[in-house]
Structures are given as structure tokens and as C-alpha cells.
XYZ file of C-alpha atoms in Angstrom:
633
model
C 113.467 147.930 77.724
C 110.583 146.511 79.524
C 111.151 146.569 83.278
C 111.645 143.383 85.671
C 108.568 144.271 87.364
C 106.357 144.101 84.038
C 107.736 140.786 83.527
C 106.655 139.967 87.174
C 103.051 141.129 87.186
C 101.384 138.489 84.847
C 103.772 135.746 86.534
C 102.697 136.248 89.638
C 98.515 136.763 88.918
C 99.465 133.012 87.229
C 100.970 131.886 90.353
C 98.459 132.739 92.386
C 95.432 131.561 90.306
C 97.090 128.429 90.532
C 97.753 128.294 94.165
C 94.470 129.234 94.543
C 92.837 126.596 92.359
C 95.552 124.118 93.910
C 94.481 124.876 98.198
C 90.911 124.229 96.813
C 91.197 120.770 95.075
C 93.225 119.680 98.073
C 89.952 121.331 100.990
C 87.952 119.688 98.523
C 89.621 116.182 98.750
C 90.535 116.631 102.644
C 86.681 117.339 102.821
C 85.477 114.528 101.110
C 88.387 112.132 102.898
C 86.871 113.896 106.355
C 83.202 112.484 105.320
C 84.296 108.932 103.754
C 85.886 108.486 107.200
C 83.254 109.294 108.990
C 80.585 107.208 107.310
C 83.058 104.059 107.705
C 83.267 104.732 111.531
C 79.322 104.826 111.704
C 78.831 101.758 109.329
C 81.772 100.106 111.104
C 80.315 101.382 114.697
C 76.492 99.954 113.520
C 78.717 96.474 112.175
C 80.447 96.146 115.599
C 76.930 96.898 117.542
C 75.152 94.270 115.529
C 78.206 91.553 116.241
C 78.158 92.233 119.860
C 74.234 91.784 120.687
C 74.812 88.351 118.454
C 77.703 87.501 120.419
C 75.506 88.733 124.220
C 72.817 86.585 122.919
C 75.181 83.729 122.135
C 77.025 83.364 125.406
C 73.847 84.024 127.591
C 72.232 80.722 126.051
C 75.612 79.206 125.993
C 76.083 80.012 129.890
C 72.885 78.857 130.860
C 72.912 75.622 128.752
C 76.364 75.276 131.388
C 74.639 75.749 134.564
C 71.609 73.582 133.395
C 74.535 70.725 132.415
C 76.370 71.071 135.366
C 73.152 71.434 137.637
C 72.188 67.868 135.705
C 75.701 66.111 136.441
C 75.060 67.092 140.179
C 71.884 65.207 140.424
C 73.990 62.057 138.784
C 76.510 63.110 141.259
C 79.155 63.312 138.156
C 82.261 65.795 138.447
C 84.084 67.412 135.935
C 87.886 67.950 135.973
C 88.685 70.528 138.286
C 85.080 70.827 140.176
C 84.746 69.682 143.289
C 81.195 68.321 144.880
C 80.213 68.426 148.475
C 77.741 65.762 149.843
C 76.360 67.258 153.263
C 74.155 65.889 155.710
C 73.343 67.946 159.006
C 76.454 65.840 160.706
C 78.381 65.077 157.953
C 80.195 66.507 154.681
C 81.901 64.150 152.155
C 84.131 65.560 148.949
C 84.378 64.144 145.900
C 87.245 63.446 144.474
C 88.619 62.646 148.074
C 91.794 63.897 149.213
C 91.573 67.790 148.133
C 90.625 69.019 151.690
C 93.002 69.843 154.385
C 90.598 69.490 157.250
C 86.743 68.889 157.334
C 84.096 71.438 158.960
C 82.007 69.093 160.753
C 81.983 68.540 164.638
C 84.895 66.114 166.060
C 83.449 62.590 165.693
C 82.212 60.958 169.457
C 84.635 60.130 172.073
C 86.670 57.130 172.260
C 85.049 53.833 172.976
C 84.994 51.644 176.532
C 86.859 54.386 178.267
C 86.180 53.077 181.628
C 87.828 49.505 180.444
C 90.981 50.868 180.857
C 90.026 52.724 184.250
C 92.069 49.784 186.560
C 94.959 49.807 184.278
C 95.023 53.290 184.664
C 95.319 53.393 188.095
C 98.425 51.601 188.512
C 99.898 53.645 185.705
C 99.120 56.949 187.912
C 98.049 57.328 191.053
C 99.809 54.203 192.239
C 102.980 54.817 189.948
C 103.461 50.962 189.214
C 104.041 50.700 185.134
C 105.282 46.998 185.137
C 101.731 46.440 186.760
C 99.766 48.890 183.994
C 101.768 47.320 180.927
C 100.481 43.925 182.206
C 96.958 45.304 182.326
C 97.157 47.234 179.320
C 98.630 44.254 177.085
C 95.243 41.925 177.904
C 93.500 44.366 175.407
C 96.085 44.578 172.799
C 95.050 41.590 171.164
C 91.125 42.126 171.757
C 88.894 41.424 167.897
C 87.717 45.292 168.726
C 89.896 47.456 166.678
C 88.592 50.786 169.000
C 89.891 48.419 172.113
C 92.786 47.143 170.603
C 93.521 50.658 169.751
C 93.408 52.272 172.985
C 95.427 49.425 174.578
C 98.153 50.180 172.270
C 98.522 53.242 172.363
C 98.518 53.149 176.204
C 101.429 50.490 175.924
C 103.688 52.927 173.787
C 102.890 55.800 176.042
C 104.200 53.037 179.082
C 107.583 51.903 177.351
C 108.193 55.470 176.563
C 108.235 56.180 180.427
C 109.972 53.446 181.044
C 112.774 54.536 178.870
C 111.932 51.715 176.669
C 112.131 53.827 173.263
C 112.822 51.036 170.578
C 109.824 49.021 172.078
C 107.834 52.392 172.441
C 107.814 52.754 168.988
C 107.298 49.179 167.691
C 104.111 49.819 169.647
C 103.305 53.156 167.967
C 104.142 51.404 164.621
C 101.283 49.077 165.443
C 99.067 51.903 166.260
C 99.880 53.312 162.949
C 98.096 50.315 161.469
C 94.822 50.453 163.076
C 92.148 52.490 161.081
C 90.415 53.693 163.974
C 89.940 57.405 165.780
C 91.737 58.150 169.892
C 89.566 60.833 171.255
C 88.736 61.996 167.931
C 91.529 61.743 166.375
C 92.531 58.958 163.963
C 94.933 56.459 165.521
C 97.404 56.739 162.478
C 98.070 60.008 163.286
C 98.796 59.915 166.856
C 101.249 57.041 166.219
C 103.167 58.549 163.326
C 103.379 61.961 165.458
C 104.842 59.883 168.676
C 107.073 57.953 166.201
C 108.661 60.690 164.513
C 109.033 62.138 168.635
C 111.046 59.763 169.968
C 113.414 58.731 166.487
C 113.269 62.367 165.590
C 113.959 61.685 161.799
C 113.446 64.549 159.601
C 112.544 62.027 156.791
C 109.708 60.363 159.051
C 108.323 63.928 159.950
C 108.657 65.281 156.081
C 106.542 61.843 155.205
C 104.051 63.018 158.017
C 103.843 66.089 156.400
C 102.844 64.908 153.133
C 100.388 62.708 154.106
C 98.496 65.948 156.140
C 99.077 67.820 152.910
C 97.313 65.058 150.765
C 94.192 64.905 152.697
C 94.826 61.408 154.496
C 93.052 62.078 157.999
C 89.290 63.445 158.105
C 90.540 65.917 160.465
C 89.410 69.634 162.159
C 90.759 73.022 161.547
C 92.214 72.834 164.496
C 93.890 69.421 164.686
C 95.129 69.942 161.063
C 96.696 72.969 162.372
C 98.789 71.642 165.589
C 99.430 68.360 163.617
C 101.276 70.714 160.383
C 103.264 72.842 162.571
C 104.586 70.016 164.913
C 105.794 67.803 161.569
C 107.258 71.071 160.039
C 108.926 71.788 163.590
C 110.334 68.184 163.676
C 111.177 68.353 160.133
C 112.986 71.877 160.522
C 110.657 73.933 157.824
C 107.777 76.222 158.232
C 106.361 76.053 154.458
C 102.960 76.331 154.767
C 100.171 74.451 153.475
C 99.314 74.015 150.382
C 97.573 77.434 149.017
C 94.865 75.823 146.124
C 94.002 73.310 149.026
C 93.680 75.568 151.684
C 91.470 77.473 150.015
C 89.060 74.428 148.844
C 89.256 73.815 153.088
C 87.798 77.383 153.048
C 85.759 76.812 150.828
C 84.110 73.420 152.723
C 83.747 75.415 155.539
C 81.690 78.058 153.719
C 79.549 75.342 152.003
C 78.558 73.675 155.262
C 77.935 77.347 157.494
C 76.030 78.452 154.342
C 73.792 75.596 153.816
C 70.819 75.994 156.590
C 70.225 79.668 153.973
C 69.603 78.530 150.974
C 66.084 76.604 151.740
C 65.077 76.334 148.079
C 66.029 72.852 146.519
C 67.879 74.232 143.770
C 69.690 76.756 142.522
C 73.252 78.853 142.112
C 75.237 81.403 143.517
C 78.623 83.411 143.791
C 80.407 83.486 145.959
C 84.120 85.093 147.207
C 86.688 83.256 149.216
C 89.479 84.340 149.612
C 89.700 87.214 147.275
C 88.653 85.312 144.471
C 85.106 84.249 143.237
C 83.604 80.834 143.001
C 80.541 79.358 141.213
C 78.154 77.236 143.709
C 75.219 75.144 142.441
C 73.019 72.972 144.500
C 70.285 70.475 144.541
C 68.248 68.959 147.561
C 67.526 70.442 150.881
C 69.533 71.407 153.835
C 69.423 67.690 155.428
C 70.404 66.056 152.096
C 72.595 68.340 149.634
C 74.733 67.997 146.996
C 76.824 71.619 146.059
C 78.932 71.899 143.107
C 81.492 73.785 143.456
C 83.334 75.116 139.656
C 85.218 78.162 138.537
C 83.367 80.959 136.578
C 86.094 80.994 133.989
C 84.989 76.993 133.696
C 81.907 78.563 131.820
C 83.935 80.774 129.436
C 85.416 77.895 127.662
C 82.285 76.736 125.969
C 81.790 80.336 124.778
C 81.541 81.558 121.339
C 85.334 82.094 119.556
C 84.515 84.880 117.717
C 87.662 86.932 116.879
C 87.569 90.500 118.710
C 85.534 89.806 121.322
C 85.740 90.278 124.744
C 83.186 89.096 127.570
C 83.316 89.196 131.375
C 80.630 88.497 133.836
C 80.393 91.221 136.720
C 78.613 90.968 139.998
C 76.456 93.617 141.731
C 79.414 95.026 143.313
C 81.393 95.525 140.062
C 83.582 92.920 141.031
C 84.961 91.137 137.420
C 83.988 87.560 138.275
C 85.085 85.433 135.200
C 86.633 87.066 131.473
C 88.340 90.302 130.610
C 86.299 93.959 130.993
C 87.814 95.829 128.558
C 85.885 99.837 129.289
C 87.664 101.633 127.002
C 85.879 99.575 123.903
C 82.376 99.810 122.679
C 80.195 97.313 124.496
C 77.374 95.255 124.862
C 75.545 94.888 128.394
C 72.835 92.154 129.300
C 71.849 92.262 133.038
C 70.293 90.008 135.554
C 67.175 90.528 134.724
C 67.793 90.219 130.772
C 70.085 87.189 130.995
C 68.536 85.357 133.634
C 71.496 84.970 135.261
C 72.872 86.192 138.579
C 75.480 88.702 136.836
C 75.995 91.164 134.772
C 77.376 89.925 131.175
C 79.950 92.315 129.139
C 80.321 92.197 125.573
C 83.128 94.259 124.258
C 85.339 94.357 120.994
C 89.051 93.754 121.393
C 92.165 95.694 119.727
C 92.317 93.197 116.882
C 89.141 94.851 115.258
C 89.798 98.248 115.811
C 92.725 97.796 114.447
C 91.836 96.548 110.950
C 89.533 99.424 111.344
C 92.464 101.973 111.821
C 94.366 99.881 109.035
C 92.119 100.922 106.649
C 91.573 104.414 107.963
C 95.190 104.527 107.231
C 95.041 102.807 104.107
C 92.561 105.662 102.832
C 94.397 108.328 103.951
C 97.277 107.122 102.671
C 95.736 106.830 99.411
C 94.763 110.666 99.853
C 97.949 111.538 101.182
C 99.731 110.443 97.751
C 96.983 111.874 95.396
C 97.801 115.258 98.023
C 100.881 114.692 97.340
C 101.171 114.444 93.488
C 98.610 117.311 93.225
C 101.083 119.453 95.291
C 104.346 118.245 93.463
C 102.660 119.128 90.487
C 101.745 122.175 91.532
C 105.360 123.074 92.167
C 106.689 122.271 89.287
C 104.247 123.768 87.068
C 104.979 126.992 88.894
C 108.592 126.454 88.722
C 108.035 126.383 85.451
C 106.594 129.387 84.542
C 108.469 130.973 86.703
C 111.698 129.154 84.561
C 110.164 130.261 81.495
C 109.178 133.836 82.172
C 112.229 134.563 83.297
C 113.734 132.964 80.170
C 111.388 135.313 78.465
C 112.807 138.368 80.418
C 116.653 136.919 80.024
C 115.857 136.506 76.400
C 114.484 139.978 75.837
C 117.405 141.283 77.974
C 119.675 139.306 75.775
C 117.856 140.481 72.399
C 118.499 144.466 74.179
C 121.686 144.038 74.805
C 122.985 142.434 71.490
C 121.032 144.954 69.806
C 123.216 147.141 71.177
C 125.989 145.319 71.023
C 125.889 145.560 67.093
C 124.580 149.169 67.124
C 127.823 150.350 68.569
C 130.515 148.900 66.045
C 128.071 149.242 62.979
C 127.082 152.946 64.231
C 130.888 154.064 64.028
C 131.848 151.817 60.868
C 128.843 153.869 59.209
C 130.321 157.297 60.153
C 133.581 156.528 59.470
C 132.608 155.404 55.899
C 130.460 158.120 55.201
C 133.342 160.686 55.908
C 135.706 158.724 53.549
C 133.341 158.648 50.939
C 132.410 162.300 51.500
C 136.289 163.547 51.641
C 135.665 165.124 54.665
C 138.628 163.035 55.940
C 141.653 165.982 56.263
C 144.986 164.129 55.490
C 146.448 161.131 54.536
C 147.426 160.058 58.239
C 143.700 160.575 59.281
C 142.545 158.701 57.141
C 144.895 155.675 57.669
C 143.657 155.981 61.508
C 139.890 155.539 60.121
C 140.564 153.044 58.010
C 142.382 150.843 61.456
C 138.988 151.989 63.253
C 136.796 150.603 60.242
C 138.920 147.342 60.496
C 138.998 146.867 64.512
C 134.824 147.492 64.601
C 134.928 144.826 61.771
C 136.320 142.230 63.426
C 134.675 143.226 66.818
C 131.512 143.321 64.609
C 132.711 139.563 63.421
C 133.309 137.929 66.989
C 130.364 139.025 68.118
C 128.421 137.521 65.432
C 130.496 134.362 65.489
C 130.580 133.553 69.053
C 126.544 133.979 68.565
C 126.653 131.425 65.923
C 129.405 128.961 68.187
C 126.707 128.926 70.884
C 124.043 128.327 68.964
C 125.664 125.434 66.720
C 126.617 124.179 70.889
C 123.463 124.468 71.669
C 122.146 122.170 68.882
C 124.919 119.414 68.997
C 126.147 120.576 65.716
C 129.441 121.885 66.845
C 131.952 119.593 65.823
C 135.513 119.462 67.358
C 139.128 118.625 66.243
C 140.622 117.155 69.026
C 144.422 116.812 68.857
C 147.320 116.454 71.499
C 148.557 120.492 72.218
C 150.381 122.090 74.076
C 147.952 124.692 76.679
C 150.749 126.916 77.570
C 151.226 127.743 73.928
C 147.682 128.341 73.304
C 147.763 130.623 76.194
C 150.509 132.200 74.819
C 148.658 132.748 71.702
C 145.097 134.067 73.197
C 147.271 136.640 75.202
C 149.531 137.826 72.383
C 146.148 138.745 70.134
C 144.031 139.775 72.646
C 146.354 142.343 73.964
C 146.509 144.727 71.582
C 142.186 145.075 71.488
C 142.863 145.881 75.340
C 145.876 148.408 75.203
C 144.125 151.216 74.322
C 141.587 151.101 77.653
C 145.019 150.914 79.562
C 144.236 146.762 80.302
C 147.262 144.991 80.850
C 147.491 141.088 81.125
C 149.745 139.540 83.024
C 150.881 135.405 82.382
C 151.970 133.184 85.113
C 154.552 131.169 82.589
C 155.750 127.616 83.741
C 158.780 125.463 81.938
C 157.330 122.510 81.405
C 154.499 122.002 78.701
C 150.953 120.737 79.919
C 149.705 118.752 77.061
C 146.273 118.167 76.557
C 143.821 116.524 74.338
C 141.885 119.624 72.864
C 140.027 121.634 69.752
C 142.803 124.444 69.336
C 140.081 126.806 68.422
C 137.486 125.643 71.166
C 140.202 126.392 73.468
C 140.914 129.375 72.533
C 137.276 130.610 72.355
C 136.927 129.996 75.855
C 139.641 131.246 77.049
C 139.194 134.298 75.104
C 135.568 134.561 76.941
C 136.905 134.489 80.526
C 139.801 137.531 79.668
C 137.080 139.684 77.980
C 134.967 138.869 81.169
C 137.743 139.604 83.753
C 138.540 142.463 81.652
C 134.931 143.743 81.821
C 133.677 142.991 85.287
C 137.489 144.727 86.895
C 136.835 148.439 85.480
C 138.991 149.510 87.931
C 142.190 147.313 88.456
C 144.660 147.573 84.774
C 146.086 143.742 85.561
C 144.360 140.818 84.768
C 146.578 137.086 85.184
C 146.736 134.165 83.133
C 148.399 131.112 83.616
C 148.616 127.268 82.795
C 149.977 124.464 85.295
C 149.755 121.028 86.049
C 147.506 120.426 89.368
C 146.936 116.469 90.110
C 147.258 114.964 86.685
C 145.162 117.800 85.137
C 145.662 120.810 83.316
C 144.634 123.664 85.226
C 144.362 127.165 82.751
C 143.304 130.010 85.417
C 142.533 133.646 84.846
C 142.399 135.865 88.036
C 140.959 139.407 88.255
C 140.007 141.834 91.216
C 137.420 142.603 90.441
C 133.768 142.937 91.142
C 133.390 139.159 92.207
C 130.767 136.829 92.503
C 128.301 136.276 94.871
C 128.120 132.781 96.728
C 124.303 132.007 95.518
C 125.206 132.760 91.978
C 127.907 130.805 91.674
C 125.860 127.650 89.757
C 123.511 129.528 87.828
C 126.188 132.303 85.686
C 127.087 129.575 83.917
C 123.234 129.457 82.277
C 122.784 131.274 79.262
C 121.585 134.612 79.395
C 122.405 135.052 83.058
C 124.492 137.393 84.488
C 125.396 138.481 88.305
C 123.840 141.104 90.179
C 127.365 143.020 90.924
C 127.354 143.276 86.891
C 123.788 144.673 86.613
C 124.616 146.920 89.086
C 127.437 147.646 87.881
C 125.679 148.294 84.444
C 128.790 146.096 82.429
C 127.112 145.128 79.058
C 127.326 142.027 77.986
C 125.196 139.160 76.271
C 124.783 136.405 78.885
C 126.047 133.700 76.614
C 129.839 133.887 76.957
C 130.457 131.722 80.533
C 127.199 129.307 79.548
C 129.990 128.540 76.515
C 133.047 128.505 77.979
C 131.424 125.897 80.345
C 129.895 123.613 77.165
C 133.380 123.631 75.312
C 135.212 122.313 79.291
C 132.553 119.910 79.552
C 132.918 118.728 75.796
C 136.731 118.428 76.695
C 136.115 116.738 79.708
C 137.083 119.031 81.972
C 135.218 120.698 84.631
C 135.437 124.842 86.115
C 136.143 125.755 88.985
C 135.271 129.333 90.442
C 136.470 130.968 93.417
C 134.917 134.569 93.921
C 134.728 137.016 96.764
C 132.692 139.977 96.248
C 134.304 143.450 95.753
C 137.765 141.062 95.540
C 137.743 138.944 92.639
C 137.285 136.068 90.941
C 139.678 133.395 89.401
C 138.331 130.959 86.701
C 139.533 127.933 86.178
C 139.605 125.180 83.500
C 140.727 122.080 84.759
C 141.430 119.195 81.422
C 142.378 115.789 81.696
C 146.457 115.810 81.522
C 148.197 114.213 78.435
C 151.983 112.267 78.214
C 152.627 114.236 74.707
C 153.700 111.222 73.019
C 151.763 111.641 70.154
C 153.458 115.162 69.704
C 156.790 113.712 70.455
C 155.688 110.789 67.169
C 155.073 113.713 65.072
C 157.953 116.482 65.678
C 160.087 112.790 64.972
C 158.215 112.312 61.678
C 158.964 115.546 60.477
């Protein structure tokens, strides 16, 4: 018999040439996937290069078509939305739109008019101490055609009433004052009233109101008179918010616009500059006496730049500072400096996410594509080995199968020839002998006949052509019946079988003969497979609306990973191999195509060196039908 190594040896040289030629095609593919990839990222790297100079070249004409604009609305003295423009003059600075400054930069404005007019008035209001005399004096001017005059003289009368306890008439007089468009000591008249006003009726309203009209730029006022002015309406109004932050900063940025104009002597031109931790775009035109600055935004020149999808760009000053845009460093990128843009920064031209992700889309899109043909390749490598690995050892169960029914029939036909040689010779002493040779010649027969029939069962099975009479029975008596014949082939190796009897019939919807074949299978096996226990048990019950016909040995049992695969034909266990019990390989792979054809199912429950139990579970039947024909006959 050919050894289980031979069969190995040419399935394994096939196993390998074929995992050999299997790791190459997929190096071979993962190579050429390795150098697709990398010629995309160079043409897509060369692509993106190409796209970002276009898009440099684009926003450094767009940028400086911006500045040339704006630098041409300055001369016009036009403003866009959200610029501001500074008129300066060596003594003056004007903003346009009005009203977005907090305070100006310029020197106070000169002192109040005809201060010695009021001198004699004065007089009796201090030194002498004689108000009555001083609000006489004082209320000559009130009426006077010169607003400056008529300005001073009331706010001299307020300041009077107000020591005199007079408050109502005090600030009828400051109301007055309020309306007078005219500067105290350099300070506008308006303002002093309101502040006195909202003194002596101390209403939080009146002081709020004074607040908002410092916030919205009313007064051409200092720093420093804003300042005192803001903090003595938010102390009468009982809040300390502070100024507003966009126009504070435009203040800051007046006051760097009129200390910065004396440097730039040059009658055009533009700069950056920072204020306040952010940057701001100045242009100019006209000389230090007579100047007009534009002040803008550098993001203001981003939105006329190209929309191309992907693209980043940021303008960066000689510090590194990011001035206007979005640096993105860890992208490719484009540079244009100073000296190639013409501009006073550093442009940036980088692609965004968006792009290099369609790029890594279709990187992943290819390998994908790989990835499955990989895939495939391998699966089909696997089962084309598990295939020849199925079929050789089919081959080697086959030729194990062809062995051992060879000797199957060797053994029965080598004593039937013997036997009948000796009777025909006469060499058979006595009548009795011969009787006992005869039984021998009969027993091998029909051993001779199973063997050959079962054969033929499982091969009709195998093709579909077994055919089977199914009628209502009764299991318990076919048990009965198996056990009764089988017996006697079993007595002579001292077997015994033992059956687990119940009272009440299990009826089931079965081939008589099928049935019997089966069961007939599983005692021979238990037989077989328990050399050394004599008792093998049979039994039929009901379990759960089924039929449940078990045999039980103690046997050599079954190990756990062979419990699926006895029931293939021509396999057998390894305790039985090494065991060396003979036996074809077909009998269980039947036994489980007749339960199947039945609709039943096996069960196996096995513990090695303790047994196994077998059993056929069938659909349950009433036994009507049986009942209908006993009463017919």
C-alpha cells in the first residue's frame, strides 16, 4: 500500500510551485503599482507647479492693478467701503468718512477769544466775591452777534447760578451753551455744557447720551480730552465699558499717519504698517504739507484675486509676519519676492487640502483596484491549492478504500474457496463437520453479499438513483428487528447488544430497508471501533417531537476535530487507524445520506478512549395512517 508520505511528496512540490509562481505575480503587480504611483505624484507634482506660478503671476498683476486703482481713487479723493482717507496739512488732519475717530492728533486749536473782555466781570466774581454784581456783567455778553463772546458769557453765567445754588437756572444756561458751535479754551462748547448738565441733574440717561456722542466721533477732540471726557460720562453713568475697540484703533492709527508723515518725502507711494498687533495697508500721494493717505486692509486686496479652487496665497513681510491670506507650509508652494513682484512683500502661493485630496482619492482608487486584483489572485490561489490538496487526498482515501475492500473480499472469498475445495476433495471427516462447513460457506456468503450490496447502496446514493419507499413504521420495531439478526453474526466474537426498550411506539415516516441499513452501519461500527468492551446499547425514544434511535459504545471515541469530516466517504478517524480496525470508509458517509433523505439529522457525542453514541434524530409521526390500516384489515 503506498505510504501517506508518497502521496504527500508530489502534492506538496505542486503547492509550492504555485506559491511560488503566486508571491511573484503579486511583487510583480505591487512593483508595477509602486512605479504607476510614483509617476502620478511627479506628473501631478509638475501639474500643481505649473498651476501655482500661473496663479503667482495672476495675483501679482491682480495686486498691483489694486494699489494702482486705489492709488488713482486717492488722487480723486474717492473711498471705498471700509477705507478710510486722511487729508493732512502741517496743522491740520481731516478723515473721510467723518465720525470714525475718537480723538484727532493735531495740536489743541488757539485759546479762547477776547479773554480780557470778561476780566471786570471776573473780578467781582472772585476777588471781590460779589456774584449778583458778576451775573449782571456777565449777562451784557450773552446776547453779543459773536458766537466765541456769547459763548464765554454763558458759560460764565451757568458756572454763577451754580454757586449761587441756582441749579435749575444753572442748567438752562448750560443747555444754551450746548447750542453754540464754538470751542472754550479748546474745547468745544457742546461738550463742556453737556458734561456740567449731566453734573448737576446727575441722570444716568443724560450721561449714557454723552457717552455716545464721544463714541460717535461728535467733538474734534485730543487724546487727552477724549480720555477725561469718557471716563467722567461712564463714572456718571455708572459703567466703565471702554471705547469702542475698531475705533480706537483707527484713532491709533491717525496718530501714526500724522507722526509718520514728515518721513515719507517722496510724493507717492505705499507701505505696511502694524498697529496694534495687526497690519494695515497705507498709500499716499502729495507731499508732507499737502497729503492725502489711504488707509485699507491687506485682505481688501485678496478679494479681487484669482478663485482658483486649491489655492492658497498670503502676503508676508520681511519679518515673516503673515500680513493678508492663509500660509499654509506644509503644502508645495510658489514664492515671488519683493524684488520679483514689485511689491513690498513677499507673495505665497500654495495648494490647499482639496487637491491633494483628489490626488490621494485616486491613489486610493488605484490601489484599491490592485488590492482586489491581489485579492482574487490570492483567493484563487487558495482554492486551487485546496483543491489539490482535496483531490490528492481523495486519491490517497480512494486507494486506501480500493486496499481495504480488496481485502475485505479476500477474506470471505479466501475461506469460502478452502472450505469448498475440502468438500469437493472429501477431505471433510464426518457428517457433523461437514454441516459446520457448509454454515461457514453460508455466513462468508452473505458477509460476502452485504459487503457487495452496501457498495452498490452507496453508489446508487451517490448518483440520486436510490429510490425510497417511504411508509408510516413503527422505529422501535425496526430496532427490534436489526438487533434480533444482527446478533447472532456477533455472538461468536463474544459481542453482546444491549436495547434500551420503551412502551410506547415512535412512528415515523421511513424506507424500512433504508432504516435498517443504517442502523445496521452504526452497530457494526460500535461493534468494531469497542474491541474491548462485549456491550454495545440500542435504543429508540421520543425527544421533542422527534424520533431519536441512539447506539452507544465505549469505545475508542472520536476526536473533537473529526467530528464533521467521518461522515465523508472514505474517511475514517485517527483512533481507528491507529487502532488498525478495517473498514471501508463508506458506511457513516451512508448512514448520514439515508438521515438526511429522511429528514432527519445525526447527532454525535464522542470522548476519546470513552465512547461514542450516535444518534438519528427523524421527524415524529401521529400513526394514524397505521391505525387506518390495522382497521382495514
Amino acid at each position: 500500500m503506498t505510504s501517506r508520505g508518497e502521496w504527500r511528496t508530489p502534492t506538496r512540490t505542486l503547492l509550492c510551485l504555485l506559491f511560488v509562481l503566486t508571491l511573484a505575480s503579486i511583487s510583480t503587480m505591487a512593483f508595477f503599482a509602486w512605479r504607476l504611483l510614483e509617476q502620478q505624484r511627479m506628473v501631478e507634482a509638475q501639474s500643481s507647479r505649473e498651476r501655482l506660478e500661473q496663479a503667482a503671476d495672476r495675483i501679482t498683476a491682480i495686486v498691483r492693478g489694486t494699489i494702482a486703482e486705489s492709488s488713482d481713487r486717492l488722487g480723486a479723493g474717492l473711498v471705498s467701503l471700509g477705507d478710510l482717507l486722511f487729508t493732512l496739512s502741517p496743522t491740520s488732519l481731516d478723515a473721510t468718512p467723518p465720525g470714525r475717530l475718537l480723538s484727532y492728533p493735531f495740536p489743541p486749536p488757539d485759546p479762547e477769544p477776547h479773554p480780557d473782555v470778561f476780566a471786570e466781570a471776573e473780578l467781582f466774581e472772585f476777588p471781590e466775591s460779589q456774584p449778583e454784581e458778576a451775573l449782571r456783567a456777565f449777562e451784557r455778553f450773552a446776547n453779543s452777534t459773536d458766537i466765541s463772546l456769547r459763548a464765554g458769557a454763558l458759560l460764565r453765567i451757568a458756572r454763577v447760578l451754580r454757586k449761587l445754588g441756582r441749579r435749575e437756572e444753572s442748567i438752562t444756561a448750560y443747555r444754551k451753551l450746548a447750542a453754540i458751535d464754538a470751542n472754550i479754551a479748546g474745547v468745544p462748547a457742546a461738550l463742556v455744557a453737556r458734561h456740567a448738565v449731566c453734573e448737576l441733574s446727575q441722570s444716568p440717561r443724560e450721561a449714557m447720551e454723552l457717552r455716545n456722542d464721544l463714541s460717535s466721533g461728535r467733538w474734534r477732540l485730543t487724546r487727552g480730552q477724549f480720555e477725561f471726557y469718557w471716563s467722567e460720562a461712564g463714572r456718571m453713568a455708572g459703567t466703565a465699558e471702554p471705547p469702542p475697540e475698531e475705533k480706537r484703533r483707527l484713532t491709533e492709527i491717525a496718530q501714526f499717519v500724522w507722526n509718520d508723515r514728515v518721513n515719507h518725502p517722496d510724493a507717492r507711494g505705499h507701505e505696511i504698517a502694524w498697529i496694534g498687533g495687526a497690519p494695515i495697508l497705507l498709500i499716499w500721494r502729495g507731499t508732507p504739507e499737502q497729503r492725502r493717505v489711504l488707509v485699507t486692509h491687506p485682505e481688501s486686496l485678496l478679494q479681487r484675486g484669482p478663485a482658483d479652487a486649491g489655492i492658497h496665497f498670503a502676503f508676508v513681510d520681511a519679518e515673516g509676519h503673515t500680513l493678508a491670506g492663509t500660509k499654509d507650509g506644509s503644502a508645495r508652494s510658489v514664492v515671488r519676492t519683493a524684488a520679483e513682484s514689485e511689491l513690498p512683500w513677499t507673495l505665497f502661493v500654495s495648494e490647499t487640502k482639496p487637491k491633494e485630496s483628489e490626488l490621494l482619492a485616486q491613489q486610493r482608487f488605484l490601489l484599491l483596484g490592485l488590492s482586489v486584483m491581489m485579492l482574487f489572485l490570492v483567493l484563487g490561489t487558495y482554492f486551487i491549492a485546496r483543491a489539490i490538496r482535496r483531490e490528492a487526498e481523495v486519491q490517497r482515501m480512494q486507494s486506501h478504500f480500493v486496499s481495504t475492500v480488496s481485502h475485505e473480499f479476500r477474506s470471505p472469498l479466501t475461506s469460502m474457496r478452502q472450505l469448498s475445495e475440502m468438500l469437493a476433495l472429501g477431505r471433510v471427516p464426518g457428517e457433523e463437520r461437514r454441516l459446520v462447513y457448509y454454515e461457514t460457506l453460508v455466513r462468508e456468503t452473505t458477509r460476502l453479499q452485504r459487503l457487495i450490496e452496501g457498495l452498490l447502496n452507496f453508489g446508487r446514493m451517490e448518483a440520486g438513483a436510490r429510490q425510497y419507499q417511504f411508509e408510516e413504521l413503527d422505529a422501535s420495531a425496526i430496532v427490534e428487528s436489526v438487533v434480533s439478526e444482527f446478533e447472532p453474526q456477533i455472538a461468536s466474537t463474544g459481542k453482546h447488544i444491549e436495547t434500551v426498550r420503551t412502551d410506547a411506539p415512535c412512528w415515523i415516516e421511513a424506507d424500512a430497508e433504508a432504516i435498517s441499513v443504517a442502523l445496521r452501519n452504526l452497530l457494526d461500527n460500535a461493534v468494531k471501533y469497542s474491541p474491548d468492551q462485549p456491550t454495545v446499547w440500542v435504543g429508540c425514544e421520543m425527544e421533542r417531537e422527534k424520533v431519536a434511535i441512539r447506539v452507544r459504545d465505549r469505545g475508542l471515541g472520536i476526536a473533537e476535530a473529526e467530528r464533521r469530516t467521518i461522515f465523508r466517504k472514505f474517511m475514517r478517524g485517527s483512533a481507528a487507524a491507529a487502532a488498525n480496525v478495517k473498514g471501508s470508509g463508506v458506511g457513516l458517509a451512508m448512514v448520514s445520506h439515508i438521515v438526511a433523505a429522511h429528514g432527519g439529522e445525526m447527532v454525535v457525542a464522542s470522548e476519546l478512549g470513552r465512547g461514542s453514541t450516535f444518534t438519528m434524530l427523524f421527524p415524529a409521526r401521529s400513526g394514524n395512517g397505521m391505525e387506518k390500516a390495522c382497521q382495514k384489515s
